[in-house]
């Protein structure tokens, strides 16, 4: 699209149209603001829910909770909606709220820099340059696929793809398929692929704790009731939220709770797998909760099928016709699917973002991602994150967190609109991070004896998760308080003035 310079200069640039970027877009519009653009590398909104189209993709957080509090949906078909339904919900919200005209799709941000002279963020994208006084990073940390490189991978004669980049034109029916990984994605993929593949080899490096999935369908009458009485949806949402909060206590390392949750997961395994040896191999060797606790009723039974092989220890190398497991056995396969997770602790956007003095976020974060109140980073004026450092939850809805951050950011953006340049002081950020580190001590994520994407491998710090109850997130991180920021007044040339002067 050929755009004029005025269309490329705006008040707020939002990067990413997932739940975070979309949510902010909706709230800005509801405030009557039109001076924002959303740069999105994909062809539509949706973020992870647009990209993860693998068979069996569903949310493991109930949909009446995993949705915007300001756009409740009475029509969820079941407790945990499938990917397509969630994506449709997001597209509907974007359309109904008038956000789509603000979105620039298929626009990949290649580099983004703070222009100290003009007090602007300047983004170089695949579709040209964009500029704004404020920059909102809503790129998430589960957006860039992590495909490990195994020796011999280039010589493999079949198809290889990542779970978040599913190749739908590769027909798996009757094929021999290897799936690497046993995380939240793998446990949804494996049962589906095993139904039609001639053979499925599951390369499991670490076993997962899996609990029963309660997933009833809503009846027509229930949906009509939700539509007529939105307060019922609000009540359902609150009930789901507080039930999840109760589960959080376990993550803090409370012995009796750990025991209760462990027994729930192990008895699910016992009920589904009779064979003692197979059960032993499917039993994790770390404390429950250290990695995400998964929900599935059909994952364990899949290993009872004749066409499914469990290979312990993960993959070591690839041959032209197969994959070799940790025990040295080669499994002949036609397709390799890597359900190996995401570049979560070192997000690629950090290497492309340059703040004051040309320092990149990647270099600023040499001990791992961090931000004051999870949103602001010193050295990066007028930049705020939504769903950035320390915003993941192992036990509740990520959208609750995003909404709290959106409220914070909206207040900050009001000050930017009045011509201010705000940069959080390094000392404030450091004090906040020390408090978070103290809060993280003793949690199962650091002491549970596992390696996960919650912890930065460079420093051993918990950088992606919020280390407390979800409700405290809002208490600790809002409201916006400008006293921790160094504030300068921009000489403030409006976009229109600047263009006239040029
Ligand atoms: P993940 O949790 O990071 O799991 C990656 C899996 O790949 C792990 O089992 C890991 O083994 C294995 N792996 C990675 N590199 C490997 C290698 N070189 N060799 C062998 N195995 C390797 O990724 P994910 O399953 O895609 O899930 C990521 C996150 O996305 C989840 O934690 C969740 O937050 C979100 N998610 C949510 C849903 C949902 O229902 N809401 C569904 C899918 C994903 P190790 O465990 O040994 O490292």
Coordinates of C-alpha atoms and ligand atoms in Angstrom, one line a residue:
X1 CA 0.0 0.0 0.0
X2 CA 1.3 3.4 -0.9
X3 CA 1.0 5.6 2.2
X4 CA 1.6 9.3 2.6
X5 CA 4.0 10.5 5.3
X6 CA 1.1 11.6 7.5
X7 CA -0.2 8.1 7.5
X8 CA 3.2 6.9 8.7
X9 CA 3.6 9.3 11.6
X10 CA 1.4 8.8 14.5
X11 CA 1.1 9.2 18.3
X12 CA 1.5 5.6 19.4
X13 CA 3.0 2.7 17.5
X14 CA 1.9 -0.7 18.8
X15 CA 3.9 -3.7 17.7
X16 CA 1.9 -6.8 17.6
X17 CA -1.9 -7.5 17.2
X18 CA -2.2 -10.4 19.6
X19 CA -4.4 -10.0 22.8
X20 CA -2.0 -7.3 24.2
X21 CA -1.9 -5.0 21.1
X22 CA -5.5 -5.6 20.2
X23 CA -6.6 -4.9 23.8
X24 CA -4.7 -1.6 23.8
X25 CA -6.1 -0.7 20.4
X26 CA -9.7 -1.2 21.7
X27 CA -9.1 0.8 24.8
X28 CA -7.5 3.7 22.9
X29 CA -10.5 3.8 20.5
X30 CA -12.9 3.7 23.4
X31 CA -11.1 6.8 24.7
X32 CA -11.7 8.5 21.4
X33 CA -8.1 8.3 20.3
X34 CA -7.3 7.7 16.7
X35 CA -3.6 8.6 16.7
X36 CA -2.2 5.0 16.8
X37 CA -1.1 2.3 14.4
X38 CA -0.6 -1.4 15.0
X39 CA 2.3 -2.9 13.1
X40 CA 1.7 -6.6 12.7
X41 CA 3.9 -9.1 10.7
X42 CA 1.0 -11.5 10.2
X43 CA -2.0 -11.2 7.9
X44 CA -4.5 -10.7 10.6
X45 CA -4.9 -10.2 14.3
X46 CA -4.5 -13.1 16.8
X47 CA -0.8 -13.5 17.6
X48 CA -0.1 -17.0 19.0
X49 CA -3.8 -17.9 18.2
X50 CA -3.3 -17.0 14.6
X51 CA 0.0 -18.9 14.3
X52 CA -0.6 -22.1 16.2
X53 CA -2.9 -24.0 13.9
X54 CA -1.7 -27.4 14.8
X55 CA -4.3 -30.2 15.1
X56 CA -5.7 -30.3 18.5
X57 CA -4.8 -26.6 19.3
X58 CA -7.0 -25.5 22.2
X59 CA -6.6 -23.2 25.1
X60 CA -6.0 -24.8 28.5
X61 CA -7.4 -21.8 30.3
X62 CA -11.3 -21.7 30.3
X63 CA -12.5 -19.3 27.6
X64 CA -14.9 -17.4 29.8
X65 CA -11.8 -16.3 31.7
X66 CA -9.4 -16.3 28.7
X67 CA -11.1 -13.4 26.9
X68 CA -11.3 -9.6 27.4
X69 CA -13.3 -8.5 30.4
X70 CA -14.6 -5.7 28.3
X71 CA -15.8 -8.0 25.4
X72 CA -17.4 -11.0 27.0
X73 CA -18.6 -13.7 24.6
X74 CA -21.7 -15.7 25.4
X75 CA -21.1 -18.1 22.5
X76 CA -18.1 -20.1 23.6
X77 CA -18.9 -23.6 22.4
X78 CA -17.1 -25.3 25.3
X79 CA -15.1 -24.7 28.5
X80 CA -11.7 -24.6 26.6
X81 CA -12.3 -23.2 23.1
X82 CA -10.3 -24.5 20.1
X83 CA -7.8 -22.2 18.4
X84 CA -10.1 -21.3 15.4
X85 CA -12.8 -20.1 17.8
X86 CA -10.4 -17.9 19.8
X87 CA -9.0 -16.4 16.6
X88 CA -12.5 -15.7 15.3
X89 CA -13.3 -14.0 18.7
X90 CA -10.2 -11.8 18.3
X91 CA -11.1 -10.9 14.7
X92 CA -14.7 -10.1 15.7
X93 CA -13.5 -7.8 18.5
X94 CA -11.1 -6.0 16.2
X95 CA -13.8 -5.4 13.7
X96 CA -16.6 -4.4 16.1
X97 CA -14.3 -2.0 17.9
X98 CA -13.0 -0.3 14.8
X99 CA -9.4 -1.4 15.4
X100 CA -8.8 -2.8 11.9
X101 CA -8.3 0.5 10.1
X102 CA -5.4 1.1 12.5
X103 CA -3.7 -2.2 11.8
X104 CA -0.9 -2.5 9.2
X105 CA -0.7 -6.2 8.4
X106 CA 2.2 -8.1 6.7
X107 CA 4.4 -5.4 8.2
X108 CA 7.5 -6.9 9.7
X109 CA 9.4 -4.5 12.0
X110 CA 13.1 -4.9 11.1
X111 CA 14.6 -2.3 13.3
X112 CA 13.3 0.3 15.7
X113 CA 15.3 3.2 17.1
X114 CA 14.8 6.1 19.5
X115 CA 15.7 9.4 17.7
X116 CA 17.1 11.5 20.5
X117 CA 16.9 14.7 18.4
X118 CA 13.3 14.5 17.4
X119 CA 12.2 12.5 20.5
X120 CA 10.5 9.9 18.4
X121 CA 10.6 6.2 17.8
X122 CA 11.4 5.3 14.2
X123 CA 10.5 1.8 12.9
X124 CA 12.0 0.4 9.7
X125 CA 9.6 -2.2 8.4
X126 CA 9.2 -4.4 5.4
X127 CA 6.6 -1.8 4.3
X128 CA 8.7 1.3 4.9
X129 CA 9.3 3.7 7.8
X130 CA 6.9 4.5 10.6
X131 CA 7.3 7.1 13.4
X132 CA 5.6 7.8 16.7
X133 CA 6.1 9.6 20.0
X134 CA 5.4 6.4 22.0
X135 CA 6.2 2.8 21.3
X136 CA 4.3 -0.1 22.8
X137 CA 5.9 -3.5 22.6
X138 CA 3.1 -6.1 22.5
X139 CA 5.1 -8.8 20.7
X140 CA 4.8 -11.4 23.5
X141 CA 7.4 -14.1 24.3
X142 CA 5.7 -17.1 22.7
X143 CA 5.8 -15.6 19.2
X144 CA 9.1 -16.8 17.7
X145 CA 9.4 -20.5 17.1
X146 CA 12.5 -22.2 18.6
X147 CA 13.6 -25.0 16.2
X148 CA 16.7 -26.7 17.6
X149 CA 19.3 -27.7 15.1
X150 CA 20.2 -31.4 15.3
X151 CA 23.2 -32.8 13.6
X152 CA 22.2 -34.2 10.2
X153 CA 19.0 -32.2 10.0
X154 CA 19.8 -30.7 6.6
X155 CA 20.2 -34.2 5.1
X156 CA 16.7 -35.3 6.1
X157 CA 14.7 -36.2 3.1
X158 CA 11.2 -35.7 4.5
X159 CA 9.4 -32.6 5.9
X160 CA 10.5 -30.8 9.1
X161 CA 8.4 -28.1 10.7
X162 CA 7.7 -26.4 14.0
X163 CA 4.4 -26.8 15.8
X164 CA 3.7 -23.0 15.5
X165 CA 4.5 -23.1 11.7
X166 CA 2.4 -26.1 10.8
X167 CA 2.6 -27.2 7.2
X168 CA -0.9 -28.1 6.4
X169 CA -0.1 -29.2 2.9
X170 CA 2.0 -32.1 4.4
X171 CA -0.6 -34.9 4.6
X172 CA 0.2 -37.0 7.7
X173 CA -2.2 -39.8 7.0
X174 CA -0.4 -43.1 6.8
X175 CA 2.9 -41.4 7.4
X176 CA 5.6 -42.2 9.9
X177 CA 5.9 -39.1 12.1
X178 CA 8.3 -38.1 14.9
X179 CA 7.2 -35.4 17.4
X180 CA 10.0 -33.8 19.5
X181 CA 8.9 -32.4 22.8
X182 CA 6.3 -33.1 25.6
X183 CA 5.1 -29.6 26.5
X184 CA 1.7 -28.0 26.2
X185 CA 1.8 -28.0 22.4
X186 CA 3.1 -31.6 22.0
X187 CA 0.5 -33.1 24.3
X188 CA -2.2 -31.7 22.1
X189 CA -0.6 -32.7 18.8
X190 CA 0.4 -36.3 19.7
X191 CA -3.1 -37.7 20.3
X192 CA -4.4 -36.0 17.1
X193 CA -1.6 -37.1 14.8
X194 CA -1.5 -40.7 16.2
X195 CA -5.1 -41.1 15.0
X196 CA -4.1 -41.2 11.3
X197 CA -0.3 -41.6 11.1
X198 CA 1.0 -45.2 10.4
X199 CA 3.5 -44.7 13.2
X200 CA 4.2 -41.9 15.7
X201 CA 7.5 -41.6 17.6
X202 CA 7.3 -39.3 20.6
X203 CA 10.8 -38.1 21.5
X204 CA 10.4 -37.1 25.1
X205 CA 13.3 -35.4 26.9
X206 CA 11.3 -34.7 30.1
X207 CA 8.0 -36.3 31.1
X208 CA 5.1 -33.9 31.8
X209 CA 2.7 -33.7 34.7
X210 CA -0.7 -34.1 33.1
X211 CA -4.0 -33.6 35.0
X212 CA -7.6 -34.3 33.8
X213 CA -9.2 -31.9 31.4
X214 CA -12.7 -30.8 32.4
X215 CA -14.1 -29.6 29.1
X216 CA -17.9 -29.6 28.9
X217 CA -19.8 -28.1 25.9
X218 CA -22.2 -25.3 26.7
X219 CA -25.8 -26.0 25.7
X220 CA -27.8 -23.7 23.6
X221 CA -29.8 -22.7 26.7
X222 CA -26.7 -21.8 28.6
X223 CA -25.4 -19.6 25.7
X224 CA -28.7 -17.8 25.5
X225 CA -28.7 -17.3 29.2
X226 CA -25.2 -15.8 29.1
X227 CA -26.3 -13.5 26.3
X228 CA -29.4 -12.4 28.2
X229 CA -27.6 -12.0 31.5
X230 CA -24.0 -10.9 31.1
X231 CA -23.7 -10.8 34.9
X232 CA -23.7 -14.7 34.7
X233 CA -20.6 -14.6 32.5
X234 CA -19.0 -12.2 34.9
X235 CA -19.8 -14.5 37.8
X236 CA -18.4 -17.5 35.8
X237 CA -15.3 -15.5 35.1
X238 CA -14.8 -14.6 38.7
X239 CA -15.3 -18.2 39.9
X240 CA -12.8 -19.5 37.4
X241 CA -10.3 -16.8 38.3
X242 CA -10.4 -17.4 42.1
X243 CA -10.3 -21.2 41.6
X244 CA -7.1 -20.7 39.7
X245 CA -5.7 -18.4 42.3
X246 CA -6.2 -21.1 45.0
X247 CA -3.9 -23.3 42.9
X248 CA -1.2 -20.7 43.0
X249 CA -0.3 -21.5 46.6
X250 CA 1.3 -24.8 45.4
X251 CA 3.8 -22.9 43.3
X252 CA 5.1 -21.2 46.3
X253 CA 6.4 -24.5 47.6
X254 CA 3.8 -25.3 50.3
X255 CA 4.5 -29.0 51.0
X256 CA 0.9 -30.3 51.6
X257 CA -0.4 -28.5 48.4
X258 CA 2.5 -29.9 46.3
X259 CA 1.6 -33.4 47.6
X260 CA -2.1 -32.9 46.7
X261 CA -1.5 -31.7 43.2
X262 CA 1.2 -34.3 42.6
X263 CA -1.2 -37.1 43.6
X264 CA -3.9 -35.7 41.3
X265 CA -1.5 -35.9 38.4
X266 CA 0.0 -39.3 39.2
X267 CA -3.4 -40.9 39.9
X268 CA -4.5 -39.6 36.4
X269 CA -1.5 -41.4 35.0
X270 CA -2.2 -44.5 37.0
X271 CA -5.9 -44.6 35.9
X272 CA -4.9 -44.3 32.3
X273 CA -1.7 -46.4 32.0
X274 CA -1.7 -49.9 33.6
X275 CA 1.8 -50.9 32.5
X276 CA 4.2 -50.1 35.3
X277 CA 7.2 -49.7 33.1
X278 CA 5.5 -47.3 30.7
X279 CA 4.1 -45.4 33.7
X280 CA 7.6 -45.0 35.1
X281 CA 8.8 -43.5 31.8
X282 CA 5.9 -41.1 31.8
X283 CA 6.5 -39.9 35.3
X284 CA 8.4 -36.6 35.7
X285 CA 11.5 -36.4 37.9
X286 CA 11.0 -32.8 39.1
X287 CA 8.6 -31.1 41.4
X288 CA 5.1 -30.5 40.0
X289 CA 4.5 -26.9 38.8
X290 CA 8.2 -26.3 37.8
X291 CA 7.0 -26.6 34.2
X292 CA 3.4 -25.8 33.2
X293 CA 0.9 -28.4 34.6
X294 CA -0.8 -29.8 31.5
X295 CA -4.4 -30.9 31.1
X296 CA -5.4 -33.8 28.8
X297 CA -7.6 -36.8 28.8
X298 CA -6.2 -38.4 25.7
X299 CA -2.4 -37.9 25.9
X300 CA -1.5 -40.9 28.1
X301 CA -3.9 -43.3 26.4
X302 CA -2.2 -42.4 23.1
X303 CA 0.9 -44.4 24.3
X304 CA -1.3 -47.5 24.5
X305 CA -1.8 -47.5 20.7
X306 CA 0.1 -50.0 18.6
X307 CA 1.3 -47.3 16.2
X308 CA 2.9 -45.1 19.0
X309 CA 6.5 -45.4 20.3
X310 CA 7.8 -43.5 23.3
X311 CA 11.5 -42.7 23.0
X312 CA 13.1 -41.4 26.1
X313 CA 15.7 -38.7 26.4
X314 CA 14.8 -36.7 23.3
X315 CA 16.5 -36.6 19.9
X316 CA 20.2 -36.6 19.4
X317 CA 20.6 -36.5 15.6
X318 CA 18.8 -36.8 12.3
X319 CA 19.7 -39.1 9.4
X320 CA 18.4 -38.8 5.8
X321 CA 15.6 -41.2 6.6
X322 CA 15.0 -40.9 10.4
X323 CA 15.7 -39.6 13.8
X324 CA 18.0 -41.0 16.5
X325 CA 16.9 -41.0 20.1
X326 CA 19.1 -40.6 23.2
X327 CA 19.5 -44.4 23.5
X328 CA 21.0 -44.5 20.0
X329 CA 18.0 -46.1 18.3
X330 CA 17.2 -44.8 14.8
X331 CA 13.5 -44.4 14.1
X332 CA 12.7 -44.3 10.4
X333 CA 10.2 -41.5 9.8
X334 CA 8.8 -39.4 6.9
X335 CA 8.0 -36.2 8.9
X336 CA 9.6 -34.5 11.9
X337 CA 7.5 -32.1 14.0
X338 CA 9.4 -30.0 16.5
X339 CA 7.0 -29.0 19.3
X340 CA 10.1 -27.4 20.9
X341 CA 8.8 -24.1 22.2
X342 CA 9.7 -20.5 21.7
X343 CA 12.4 -17.9 22.0
X344 CA 10.8 -16.8 25.2
X345 CA 13.7 -15.6 27.4
X346 CA 15.6 -13.7 24.7
X347 CA 12.9 -12.3 22.4
X348 CA 14.3 -11.5 18.9
X349 CA 12.7 -8.0 19.0
X350 CA 15.2 -7.1 21.7
X351 CA 18.0 -7.3 19.3
X352 CA 16.2 -5.0 16.9
X353 CA 15.2 -2.3 19.4
X354 CA 17.7 0.5 20.1
X355 CA 17.1 3.1 22.8
X356 CA 19.1 6.1 24.0
X357 CA 22.8 6.1 22.9
X358 CA 22.0 3.3 20.4
X359 CA 22.0 0.6 23.1
X360 CA 19.9 -2.4 22.1
X361 CA 17.4 -4.0 24.5
X362 CA 19.3 -7.2 24.0
X363 CA 22.4 -5.6 25.4
X364 CA 20.5 -3.8 28.2
X365 CA 19.1 -7.2 29.2
X366 CA 22.4 -9.1 29.5
X367 CA 21.0 -10.7 32.7
X368 CA 17.7 -11.4 31.1
X369 CA 14.5 -9.4 30.4
X370 CA 13.4 -6.9 33.0
X371 CA 11.2 -3.9 33.3
X372 CA 10.0 -1.5 36.0
X373 CA 6.5 -2.7 37.0
X374 CA 6.9 -5.2 34.1
X375 CA 6.4 -2.4 31.5
X376 CA 9.1 0.3 31.4
X377 CA 12.9 0.0 30.8
X378 CA 15.4 2.7 31.6
X379 CA 17.3 3.9 28.6
X380 CA 14.2 3.4 26.5
X381 CA 12.1 6.6 26.7
X382 CA 8.4 6.5 25.9
X383 CA 8.5 2.7 25.5
X384 CA 6.2 0.4 27.4
X385 CA 5.7 -3.3 27.3
X386 CA 2.5 -5.2 27.4
X387 CA 3.0 -9.0 28.0
X388 CA 6.8 -8.5 28.3
X389 CA 9.1 -9.4 31.2
X390 CA 7.6 -11.2 34.2
X391 CA 4.0 -11.3 32.9
X392 CA 3.5 -15.0 32.2
X393 CA 1.3 -17.1 34.5
X394 CA 1.5 -20.7 35.1
X395 CA -1.9 -20.9 36.8
X396 CA -4.3 -18.2 35.5
X397 CA -5.3 -16.1 32.5
X398 CA -2.7 -14.1 30.7
X399 CA -5.3 -11.7 29.5
X400 CA -6.0 -10.5 33.1
X401 CA -2.4 -9.4 33.3
X402 CA -2.5 -7.7 29.8
X403 CA -5.5 -5.7 30.9
X404 CA -3.8 -4.4 34.0
X405 CA -0.8 -3.3 32.0
X406 CA -3.1 -1.7 29.4
X407 CA -4.6 0.5 32.2
X408 CA -1.1 1.5 33.2
X409 CA 0.0 2.3 29.7
X410 CA -3.1 4.3 28.9
X411 CA -2.2 6.7 31.7
X412 CA 1.4 7.0 30.5
X413 CA 0.2 7.7 27.0
X414 CA -1.9 10.6 28.2
X415 CA 1.3 12.2 29.5
X416 CA 3.1 11.5 26.2
X417 CA 0.2 13.1 24.4
X418 CA 0.7 16.3 26.4
X419 CA 4.3 16.5 25.0
X420 CA 6.2 14.7 27.8
X421 CA 9.1 12.3 27.3
X422 CA 9.2 9.8 30.1
X423 CA 12.1 7.5 31.0
X424 CA 12.0 5.4 34.1
X425 CA 15.0 5.9 36.4
X426 CA 17.5 3.0 36.5
X427 CA 17.6 3.0 40.3
X428 CA 13.8 2.6 40.5
X429 CA 14.0 -0.3 38.0
X430 CA 16.8 -1.9 40.0
X431 CA 14.8 -1.7 43.3
X432 CA 11.7 -3.1 41.7
X433 CA 13.7 -6.0 40.2
X434 CA 15.3 -6.8 43.6
X435 CA 11.8 -7.0 45.0
X436 CA 10.7 -9.4 42.2
X437 CA 13.8 -11.5 42.8
X438 CA 13.0 -11.8 46.4
X439 CA 9.4 -12.8 45.6
X440 CA 10.7 -15.4 43.2
X441 CA 12.9 -17.1 45.8
X442 CA 11.6 -20.4 47.0
X443 CA 9.0 -20.7 44.2
X444 CA 8.8 -24.1 42.5
X445 CA 10.0 -22.5 39.2
X446 CA 13.4 -21.9 40.7
X447 CA 13.7 -24.7 43.1
X448 CA 11.7 -27.5 41.5
X449 CA 14.6 -29.2 39.8
X450 CA 13.7 -28.6 36.1
X451 CA 14.8 -26.4 33.2
X452 CA 12.0 -24.3 31.7
X453 CA 11.4 -21.3 29.5
X454 CA 10.5 -19.4 32.7
X455 CA 14.1 -19.0 33.7
X456 CA 16.8 -17.1 31.8
X457 CA 19.7 -19.4 31.1
X458 CA 22.2 -16.5 31.3
X459 CA 21.5 -15.6 34.9
X460 CA 19.2 -18.2 36.4
X461 CA 16.6 -15.5 37.1
X462 CA 12.9 -15.9 36.7
X463 CA 12.3 -13.5 33.8
X464 CA 9.1 -14.5 32.0
X465 CA 6.7 -15.4 34.9
X466 CA 5.0 -13.2 37.4
X467 CA 6.1 -14.8 40.7
X468 CA 2.9 -14.2 42.7
X469 CA -0.8 -14.5 42.7
X470 CA -2.5 -12.9 39.7
X471 CA -4.6 -10.5 41.7
X472 CA -1.4 -9.0 43.2
X473 CA -0.2 -8.1 39.7
X474 CA -2.6 -5.3 39.5
X475 CA -2.0 -4.2 43.1
X476 CA 1.8 -4.1 42.6
X477 CA 2.0 -2.8 39.1
X478 CA -0.8 -0.2 38.8
X479 CA -1.7 2.6 38.9
X480 CA 0.8 4.6 36.8
X481 CA 3.0 6.8 38.9
X482 CA 5.1 9.4 37.1
X483 CA 7.3 10.2 40.1
X484 CA 9.7 7.3 39.2
X485 CA 10.3 8.7 35.7
X486 CA 12.6 11.4 34.5
X487 CA 10.4 13.7 32.5
X488 CA 11.3 16.2 29.9
X489 CA 9.0 18.4 27.9
X490 CA 9.2 17.7 24.2
X491 CA 9.3 20.8 22.1
X492 CA 6.5 18.8 20.6
X493 CA 6.0 19.3 17.0
X494 CA 2.8 17.7 16.0
X495 CA 2.9 15.3 13.0
X496 CA 1.2 17.9 10.8
X497 CA 3.6 20.7 11.9
X498 CA 6.6 18.6 11.3
X499 CA 5.5 17.7 7.8
X500 CA 4.8 21.4 7.0
X501 CA 8.3 22.4 8.3
X502 CA 10.0 19.6 6.3
Ligands
LIG1 P1 7.6 -25.8 25.7 O1 6.7 -25.8 26.9 O2 8.8 -24.9 25.8 O3 8.0 -27.3 25.5 C1 9.0 -27.6 24.5 C2 9.2 -29.1 24.6 O4 10.2 -29.4 23.6 C3 9.7 -29.6 25.9 O5 9.2 -30.8 26.2 C4 11.2 -29.7 25.7 O6 11.8 -30.6 26.5 C5 11.3 -30.1 24.3 N1 12.5 -29.7 23.7 C6 13.0 -28.4 23.4 N2 14.2 -28.5 22.8 C7 14.5 -29.8 22.7 C8 15.6 -30.5 22.1 N3 16.7 -29.8 21.6 N4 15.6 -31.9 22.2 C9 14.6 -32.5 22.7 N5 13.5 -31.9 23.2 C10 13.4 -30.6 23.2 O7 6.8 -25.4 24.4 P2 5.3 -25.5 24.0 O8 4.8 -26.9 24.3 O9 5.1 -25.0 22.6 O10 4.6 -24.5 25.0 C11 5.1 -23.2 25.3 C12 4.1 -22.5 26.1 O11 3.0 -22.1 25.2 C13 3.4 -23.2 27.2 O12 4.1 -23.3 28.3 C14 2.1 -22.4 27.3 O13 2.4 -21.3 28.1 C15 1.8 -22.0 25.9 N6 0.9 -23.0 25.3 C16 -0.4 -22.9 25.8 C17 -1.3 -23.7 25.3 C18 -2.7 -23.6 25.9 O14 -3.4 -24.5 25.8 N7 -3.1 -22.5 26.4 C19 -1.0 -24.7 24.3 C20 0.3 -24.7 23.9 C21 1.2 -23.9 24.3 P3 12.3 -30.2 28.0 O15 11.0 -30.1 28.8 O16 13.2 -31.3 28.4 O17 13.0 -28.9 27.9

